Amino acid sequence: MLDDLEKLKAGFLSRISSADSLPQLEQARVELLGKKSEIIGLLKGLGKLAPQDRPMAGKAINNLRVAVETALEQKISTISRREMVERLEKETFDITLPGRKAGEGGFHPIGLVMEELIDIFAGLGYMVEEGPEIETDERNFKMLNFPDDHPARDMQDTFWVQNGARLLRTHTSPVQVHAMEKYKPPFAVIAPGRVFRCDSDVTHSPVFHQLEGFHVDKGINFGHLKGSLELFIHRLYGVDTKVRFRPSFFPFTEPSAEMDISCVMCGGKGCRLCKGTGWMEILGAGMIDPNVLSAGGIDPEEWTGFAFGFGIERIAMLKYGIDDIRLLFENDPRFLGQFR
Ligand code: FA5
């Protein structure tokens, strides 16, 4: 029997060595070690042998099984390695080929203008504050001297979050109140940020950006306001730009004014952009109303201040000659790509 097993082993090993691929080896494994294989048959037949012959025969059959398993494993490992080498050779690529170009990002014009404005005011000693976009009626209106049912509330069409109590801020002026609650004067603050109004056409968007500025100190007067804004406009549009003030009304400033600048397009001669007047309205401003200082916990007998606020989209549209505000919010790559 031992001789027979040796012959079988020789046949099995040659069967394994002639297999030349992983599927062929798998087939050999099923044939040689599977349930219907000769080895399993031999193991099952052990019971028919004389008891004294069983241990030796069992050991010999088991050795045969181990030899077949070892030969299979070695062959599988040899073929796997060979296949991997072949695959790697086939997969070689030309590292000198140029790579694919990644699209280049850019800055949004609003972001660019915002950075420039912040730079200018930081250079003038203003610190930057940001208030919440969801405000209380109290800070957006009441503490800014808009009495209940005052018609001035209708100047800013409001998106209410909670009727009569919470709203999407309609302007950045409530940051004045936050700053007064947070800091003791003197302070000079700018507050850039998003604001919301129920408003939409080529120059008005329901979401837009404003920049608020205010300075509270002892002895601040309208001359300081004019001087600061003139300096700002000269830094933004150049020293040849002229400014003028017209009386206006805001509940939170007294006196209030609107500031015009000489047209950035025609230099004041009159053109389509300035509708032939040579001037363009750019911002609202005034001396902070004593009621607002009091509401913010600041004694108006001791301190005075000025405030101003303007739309950042308007500054960006004038700077880049954009004639429809909606272009700033559509995020069309053909439009944005011009601001790299
Ligand atoms: C105000 O919002 C005041 N809070 C500004 C102010 C601050 C005055 C401090 C005095 C002292 P007004 O409603 O005029 O003011 O808005 C200011 C600017 O925001 C406008 O000149 C305009 O440029 C811009 N603006 C207003 N509504 C829109 C809109 N729907 N879309 C785009 N820009 C707008």
Short mmCIF file of C-alpha atoms in Angstrom, two decimals, residues 173-310:
data_model
loop_
_atom_site.label_atom_id
_atom_site.label_comp_id
_atom_site.label_asym_id
_atom_site.label_seq_id
_atom_site.Cartn_x
_atom_site.Cartn_y
_atom_site.Cartn_z
CA SER A 173 -26.57 99.26 12.29
CA PRO A 174 -27.60 96.87 15.14
CA VAL A 175 -23.87 96.09 15.51
CA GLN A 176 -23.62 99.64 16.92
CA VAL A 177 -25.80 98.49 19.81
CA HIS A 178 -23.82 95.25 20.30
CA ALA A 179 -20.55 97.22 20.38
CA MET A 180 -21.93 99.75 22.89
CA GLU A 181 -23.00 96.87 25.13
CA LYS A 182 -19.61 95.18 24.77
CA TYR A 183 -17.06 98.02 24.89
CA LYS A 184 -16.57 101.17 26.91
CA PRO A 185 -15.87 104.26 24.78
CA PRO A 186 -13.73 105.47 23.14
CA PHE A 187 -13.98 102.99 20.25
CA ALA A 188 -13.93 103.01 16.46
CA VAL A 189 -15.54 99.97 14.86
CA ILE A 190 -16.43 98.71 11.40
CA ALA A 191 -19.03 95.98 10.96
CA PRO A 192 -19.13 94.33 7.52
CA GLY A 193 -21.75 91.65 6.92
CA ARG A 194 -24.80 90.21 5.20
CA VAL A 195 -28.16 91.90 5.50
CA PHE A 196 -31.62 91.00 4.19
CA ARG A 197 -34.55 92.92 2.74
CA CYS A 198 -37.67 91.96 0.85
CA ASP A 199 -36.39 93.75 -2.25
CA SER A 200 -35.34 92.62 -5.75
CA ASP A 201 -34.44 94.35 -9.06
CA VAL A 202 -31.28 95.16 -11.07
CA THR A 203 -29.78 97.24 -8.26
CA HIS A 204 -31.50 95.59 -5.25
CA SER A 205 -31.06 92.06 -3.97
CA PRO A 206 -32.90 90.31 -1.08
CA VAL A 207 -29.48 89.42 0.38
CA PHE A 208 -26.72 91.98 0.18
CA HIS A 209 -23.74 93.25 2.16
CA GLN A 210 -23.27 96.43 4.11
CA LEU A 211 -20.38 97.97 5.95
CA GLU A 212 -21.17 99.98 9.04
CA GLY A 213 -18.64 102.26 10.66
CA PHE A 214 -18.90 104.24 13.89
CA HIS A 215 -16.61 106.16 16.18
CA VAL A 216 -17.53 107.18 19.74
CA ASP A 217 -15.26 109.45 21.74
CA LYS A 218 -15.28 112.74 23.64
CA GLY A 219 -15.85 115.77 21.42
CA ILE A 220 -16.56 113.89 18.16
CA ASN A 221 -18.36 116.21 15.73
CA PHE A 222 -19.61 116.33 12.13
CA GLY A 223 -16.20 117.59 10.96
CA HIS A 224 -14.62 114.32 12.09
CA LEU A 225 -17.25 112.39 10.12
CA LYS A 226 -16.62 114.41 6.95
CA GLY A 227 -12.84 114.17 7.29
CA SER A 228 -12.87 110.41 7.93
CA LEU A 229 -15.20 109.65 5.01
CA GLU A 230 -13.27 111.89 2.63
CA LEU A 231 -10.05 110.12 3.56
CA PHE A 232 -11.73 106.76 3.03
CA ILE A 233 -13.08 107.71 -0.42
CA HIS A 234 -9.68 109.07 -1.49
CA ARG A 235 -8.04 105.79 -0.52
CA LEU A 236 -10.72 103.77 -2.35
CA TYR A 237 -11.22 105.79 -5.56
CA GLY A 238 -8.22 108.15 -5.63
CA VAL A 239 -7.56 111.70 -4.35
CA ASP A 240 -9.25 113.38 -7.32
CA THR A 241 -12.66 112.04 -6.23
CA LYS A 242 -14.82 114.82 -4.76
CA VAL A 243 -17.38 114.28 -2.00
CA ARG A 244 -20.49 116.23 -1.01
CA PHE A 245 -23.07 115.85 1.75
CA ARG A 246 -26.83 116.30 1.46
CA PRO A 247 -29.24 116.43 4.41
CA SER A 248 -31.17 113.20 4.94
CA PHE A 249 -33.03 111.26 7.60
CA PHE A 250 -32.22 108.12 9.60
CA PRO A 251 -33.92 107.52 12.97
CA PHE A 252 -30.58 106.61 14.60
CA THR A 253 -28.54 109.66 13.51
CA GLU A 254 -29.15 113.38 14.09
CA PRO A 255 -28.28 115.27 12.01
CA SER A 256 -28.27 112.74 9.14
CA ALA A 257 -26.73 113.06 5.71
CA GLU A 258 -26.21 111.23 2.49
CA MET A 259 -22.81 111.41 0.87
CA ASP A 260 -22.30 111.63 -2.89
CA ILE A 261 -18.99 111.20 -4.72
CA SER A 262 -18.04 112.62 -8.10
CA CYS A 263 -18.87 109.98 -10.73
CA VAL A 264 -16.09 107.36 -10.89
CA MET A 265 -16.83 106.83 -14.58
CA CYS A 266 -16.86 110.36 -16.03
CA GLY A 267 -15.06 112.22 -13.22
CA GLY A 268 -18.05 114.57 -12.74
CA LYS A 269 -18.76 115.62 -16.34
CA GLY A 270 -22.02 113.66 -16.51
CA CYS A 271 -22.58 110.22 -18.11
CA ARG A 272 -25.04 107.31 -18.30
CA LEU A 273 -23.88 105.88 -14.97
CA CYS A 274 -24.49 109.09 -12.98
CA LYS A 275 -27.56 109.94 -15.12
CA GLY A 276 -25.87 113.14 -16.30
CA THR A 277 -25.52 114.65 -12.80
CA GLY A 278 -21.79 114.04 -12.31
CA TRP A 279 -22.53 112.69 -8.79
CA MET A 280 -23.31 109.30 -7.33
CA GLU A 281 -24.94 108.57 -3.98
CA ILE A 282 -22.67 106.29 -1.98
CA LEU A 283 -23.62 106.16 1.70
CA GLY A 284 -25.77 107.26 4.62
CA ALA A 285 -24.23 108.82 7.71
CA GLY A 286 -24.76 111.15 10.65
CA MET A 287 -24.08 111.88 14.29
CA ILE A 288 -25.28 109.01 16.50
CA ASP A 289 -28.59 110.06 18.05
CA PRO A 290 -28.28 110.61 21.86
CA ASN A 291 -31.19 108.15 22.33
CA VAL A 292 -29.11 105.41 20.70
CA LEU A 293 -26.10 106.14 22.92
CA SER A 294 -28.36 106.02 26.00
CA ALA A 295 -29.97 102.74 24.87
CA GLY A 296 -26.44 101.32 24.54
CA GLY A 297 -25.55 102.44 28.09
CA ILE A 298 -23.36 105.38 27.03
CA ASP A 299 -23.87 108.83 28.56
CA PRO A 300 -24.62 111.24 25.64
CA GLU A 301 -23.62 114.20 27.82
CA GLU A 302 -20.09 112.82 28.02
CA TRP A 303 -19.64 111.05 24.68
CA THR A 304 -20.61 111.75 21.09
CA GLY A 305 -20.11 109.71 17.95
CA PHE A 306 -20.62 109.49 14.23
CA ALA A 307 -21.84 106.53 12.17
CA PHE A 308 -22.03 105.68 8.49
CA GLY A 309 -23.19 102.72 6.44
CA PHE A 310 -23.12 101.68 2.80
#
